[in-house]
Amino acid sequence: MKFEKGRQKTGGRKPGVKNKRTRLGGDDTLAKLVEAMEDPDRLKEELGRLHGRDYFQVYCNLQGYLRPKFSSIDFQGEVKVGNEVADALRELTINNS
């Protein structure tokens, strides 16, 4: 069916209806939940005890609740990494294995 200019909207969200993210409180919903359910000082203390791989894993897992997720892509090619960050990560994974 070809698009016709001036045609009325036939589907989707009605005007004025908030999307799910806005209805649930926006970006800081997890932060509010943690404050309500946990003692923030205890949470900071527990996170402060984590180091290396454990800290990085917890940080990455929490980002799924704090930031929007993007679609993954399928890359068919070769990646050459040669910088300080990659070397530091490689060393951490070898030392923590």
PDB file of C-alpha atoms in Angstrom:
ATOM      1  CA  MET A   1       0.000   0.000   0.000  1.00  0.00           C
ATOM      2  CA  LYS A   2       1.513   3.303  -1.077  1.00  0.00           C
ATOM      3  CA  PHE A   3       1.717   6.150   1.432  1.00  0.00           C
ATOM      4  CA  GLU A   4      -0.850   8.860   0.858  1.00  0.00           C
ATOM      5  CA  LYS A   5      -0.051  12.332   2.138  1.00  0.00           C
ATOM      6  CA  GLY A   6      -2.669  13.713   4.526  1.00  0.00           C
ATOM      7  CA  ARG A   7      -3.920  10.306   5.612  1.00  0.00           C
ATOM      8  CA  GLN A   8      -5.003   9.994   9.252  1.00  0.00           C
ATOM      9  CA  LYS A   9      -2.994   7.943  11.754  1.00  0.00           C
ATOM     10  CA  THR A  10      -4.446   4.439  12.066  1.00  0.00           C
ATOM     11  CA  GLY A  11      -2.356   2.792  14.802  1.00  0.00           C
ATOM     12  CA  GLY A  12       0.225   3.228  17.513  1.00  0.00           C
ATOM     13  CA  ARG A  13       0.083   5.108  20.779  1.00  0.00           C
ATOM     14  CA  LYS A  14      -2.650   7.690  21.154  1.00  0.00           C
ATOM     15  CA  PRO A  15      -1.507  11.331  21.440  1.00  0.00           C
ATOM     16  CA  GLY A  16      -0.605  12.289  25.016  1.00  0.00           C
ATOM     17  CA  VAL A  17      -0.043   8.732  26.256  1.00  0.00           C
ATOM     18  CA  LYS A  18       3.399   8.384  27.877  1.00  0.00           C
ATOM     19  CA  ASN A  19       5.757   5.620  26.813  1.00  0.00           C
ATOM     20  CA  LYS A  20       6.625   2.781  29.202  1.00  0.00           C
ATOM     21  CA  ARG A  21       9.948   4.236  30.320  1.00  0.00           C
ATOM     22  CA  THR A  22       8.372   7.567  31.269  1.00  0.00           C
ATOM     23  CA  ARG A  23       5.486   5.854  33.082  1.00  0.00           C
ATOM     24  CA  LEU A  24       7.942   3.811  35.149  1.00  0.00           C
ATOM     25  CA  GLY A  25       9.962   6.824  36.278  1.00  0.00           C
ATOM     26  CA  GLY A  26      12.635   7.433  33.675  1.00  0.00           C
ATOM     27  CA  ASP A  27      16.345   6.702  33.892  1.00  0.00           C
ATOM     28  CA  ASP A  28      16.809   6.687  37.634  1.00  0.00           C
ATOM     29  CA  THR A  29      14.157   4.080  38.502  1.00  0.00           C
ATOM     30  CA  LEU A  30      16.711   1.536  39.706  1.00  0.00           C
ATOM     31  CA  ALA A  31      18.474   4.140  41.816  1.00  0.00           C
ATOM     32  CA  LYS A  32      15.166   5.038  43.491  1.00  0.00           C
ATOM     33  CA  LEU A  33      14.361   1.359  44.039  1.00  0.00           C
ATOM     34  CA  VAL A  34      17.758   0.681  45.596  1.00  0.00           C
ATOM     35  CA  GLU A  35      17.354   3.639  47.935  1.00  0.00           C
ATOM     36  CA  ALA A  36      13.921   2.414  48.979  1.00  0.00           C
ATOM     37  CA  MET A  37      14.961  -1.230  49.421  1.00  0.00           C
ATOM     38  CA  GLU A  38      18.546  -0.936  50.625  1.00  0.00           C
ATOM     39  CA  ASP A  39      20.634   1.290  52.809  1.00  0.00           C
ATOM     40  CA  PRO A  40      22.617   3.435  50.319  1.00  0.00           C
ATOM     41  CA  ASP A  41      25.641   3.481  52.649  1.00  0.00           C
ATOM     42  CA  ARG A  42      25.695  -0.319  52.769  1.00  0.00           C
ATOM     43  CA  LEU A  43      25.430  -0.527  48.978  1.00  0.00           C
ATOM     44  CA  LYS A  44      28.381   1.852  48.539  1.00  0.00           C
ATOM     45  CA  GLU A  45      30.372  -0.157  51.080  1.00  0.00           C
ATOM     46  CA  GLU A  46      29.652  -3.466  49.349  1.00  0.00           C
ATOM     47  CA  LEU A  47      30.541  -2.060  45.928  1.00  0.00           C
ATOM     48  CA  GLY A  48      33.713  -0.614  47.436  1.00  0.00           C
ATOM     49  CA  ARG A  49      34.833  -4.123  48.409  1.00  0.00           C
ATOM     50  CA  LEU A  50      34.719  -5.351  44.831  1.00  0.00           C
ATOM     51  CA  HIS A  51      37.838  -5.197  42.698  1.00  0.00           C
ATOM     52  CA  GLY A  52      38.909  -6.127  39.199  1.00  0.00           C
ATOM     53  CA  ARG A  53      36.702  -8.553  37.332  1.00  0.00           C
ATOM     54  CA  ASP A  54      33.967  -8.652  39.996  1.00  0.00           C
ATOM     55  CA  TYR A  55      33.593  -4.855  40.028  1.00  0.00           C
ATOM     56  CA  PHE A  56      33.557  -4.701  36.232  1.00  0.00           C
ATOM     57  CA  GLN A  57      30.917  -7.457  36.009  1.00  0.00           C
ATOM     58  CA  VAL A  58      28.612  -5.808  38.569  1.00  0.00           C
ATOM     59  CA  TYR A  59      29.084  -2.426  36.882  1.00  0.00           C
ATOM     60  CA  CYS A  60      28.166  -3.849  33.466  1.00  0.00           C
ATOM     61  CA  ASN A  61      25.139  -5.700  34.843  1.00  0.00           C
ATOM     62  CA  LEU A  62      23.806  -2.558  36.524  1.00  0.00           C
ATOM     63  CA  GLN A  63      24.166  -0.543  33.323  1.00  0.00           C
ATOM     64  CA  GLY A  64      21.388  -2.647  31.799  1.00  0.00           C
ATOM     65  CA  TYR A  65      19.012  -1.042  34.305  1.00  0.00           C
ATOM     66  CA  LEU A  66      20.425   2.482  34.246  1.00  0.00           C
ATOM     67  CA  ARG A  67      21.026   3.104  30.542  1.00  0.00           C
ATOM     68  CA  PRO A  68      19.060   2.288  27.395  1.00  0.00           C
ATOM     69  CA  LYS A  69      20.084  -0.897  25.628  1.00  0.00           C
ATOM     70  CA  PHE A  70      21.095  -0.804  21.995  1.00  0.00           C
ATOM     71  CA  SER A  71      20.585  -3.541  19.455  1.00  0.00           C
ATOM     72  CA  SER A  72      23.579  -5.767  18.923  1.00  0.00           C
ATOM     73  CA  ILE A  73      25.162  -5.957  15.507  1.00  0.00           C
ATOM     74  CA  ASP A  74      26.737  -8.854  13.682  1.00  0.00           C
ATOM     75  CA  PHE A  75      30.252  -7.876  12.602  1.00  0.00           C
ATOM     76  CA  GLN A  76      32.004  -9.921   9.947  1.00  0.00           C
ATOM     77  CA  GLY A  77      35.594  -8.752   9.932  1.00  0.00           C
ATOM     78  CA  GLU A  78      38.849  -8.475  11.791  1.00  0.00           C
ATOM     79  CA  VAL A  79      39.493  -6.152  14.696  1.00  0.00           C
ATOM     80  CA  LYS A  80      43.008  -5.220  15.685  1.00  0.00           C
ATOM     81  CA  VAL A  81      43.303  -3.711  19.142  1.00  0.00           C
ATOM     82  CA  GLY A  82      46.582  -2.373  20.394  1.00  0.00           C
ATOM     83  CA  ASN A  83      46.178   0.189  23.109  1.00  0.00           C
ATOM     84  CA  GLU A  84      46.723   0.643  26.837  1.00  0.00           C
ATOM     85  CA  VAL A  85      43.124  -0.149  27.785  1.00  0.00           C
ATOM     86  CA  ALA A  86      43.110  -3.444  25.903  1.00  0.00           C
ATOM     87  CA  ASP A  87      46.467  -4.403  27.402  1.00  0.00           C
ATOM     88  CA  ALA A  88      45.218  -3.605  30.918  1.00  0.00           C
ATOM     89  CA  LEU A  89      42.025  -5.641  30.390  1.00  0.00           C
ATOM     90  CA  ARG A  90      44.012  -8.566  28.976  1.00  0.00           C
ATOM     91  CA  GLU A  91      46.325  -8.473  32.009  1.00  0.00           C
ATOM     92  CA  LEU A  92      43.369  -8.391  34.406  1.00  0.00           C
ATOM     93  CA  THR A  93      41.757 -11.403  32.774  1.00  0.00           C
ATOM     94  CA  ILE A  94      45.004 -13.378  32.888  1.00  0.00           C
ATOM     95  CA  ASN A  95      45.714 -12.489  36.535  1.00  0.00           C
ATOM     96  CA  ASN A  96      42.154 -13.268  37.687  1.00  0.00           C
ATOM     97  CA  SER A  97      41.856 -16.589  35.852  1.00  0.00           C
TER      98      SER A  97
END
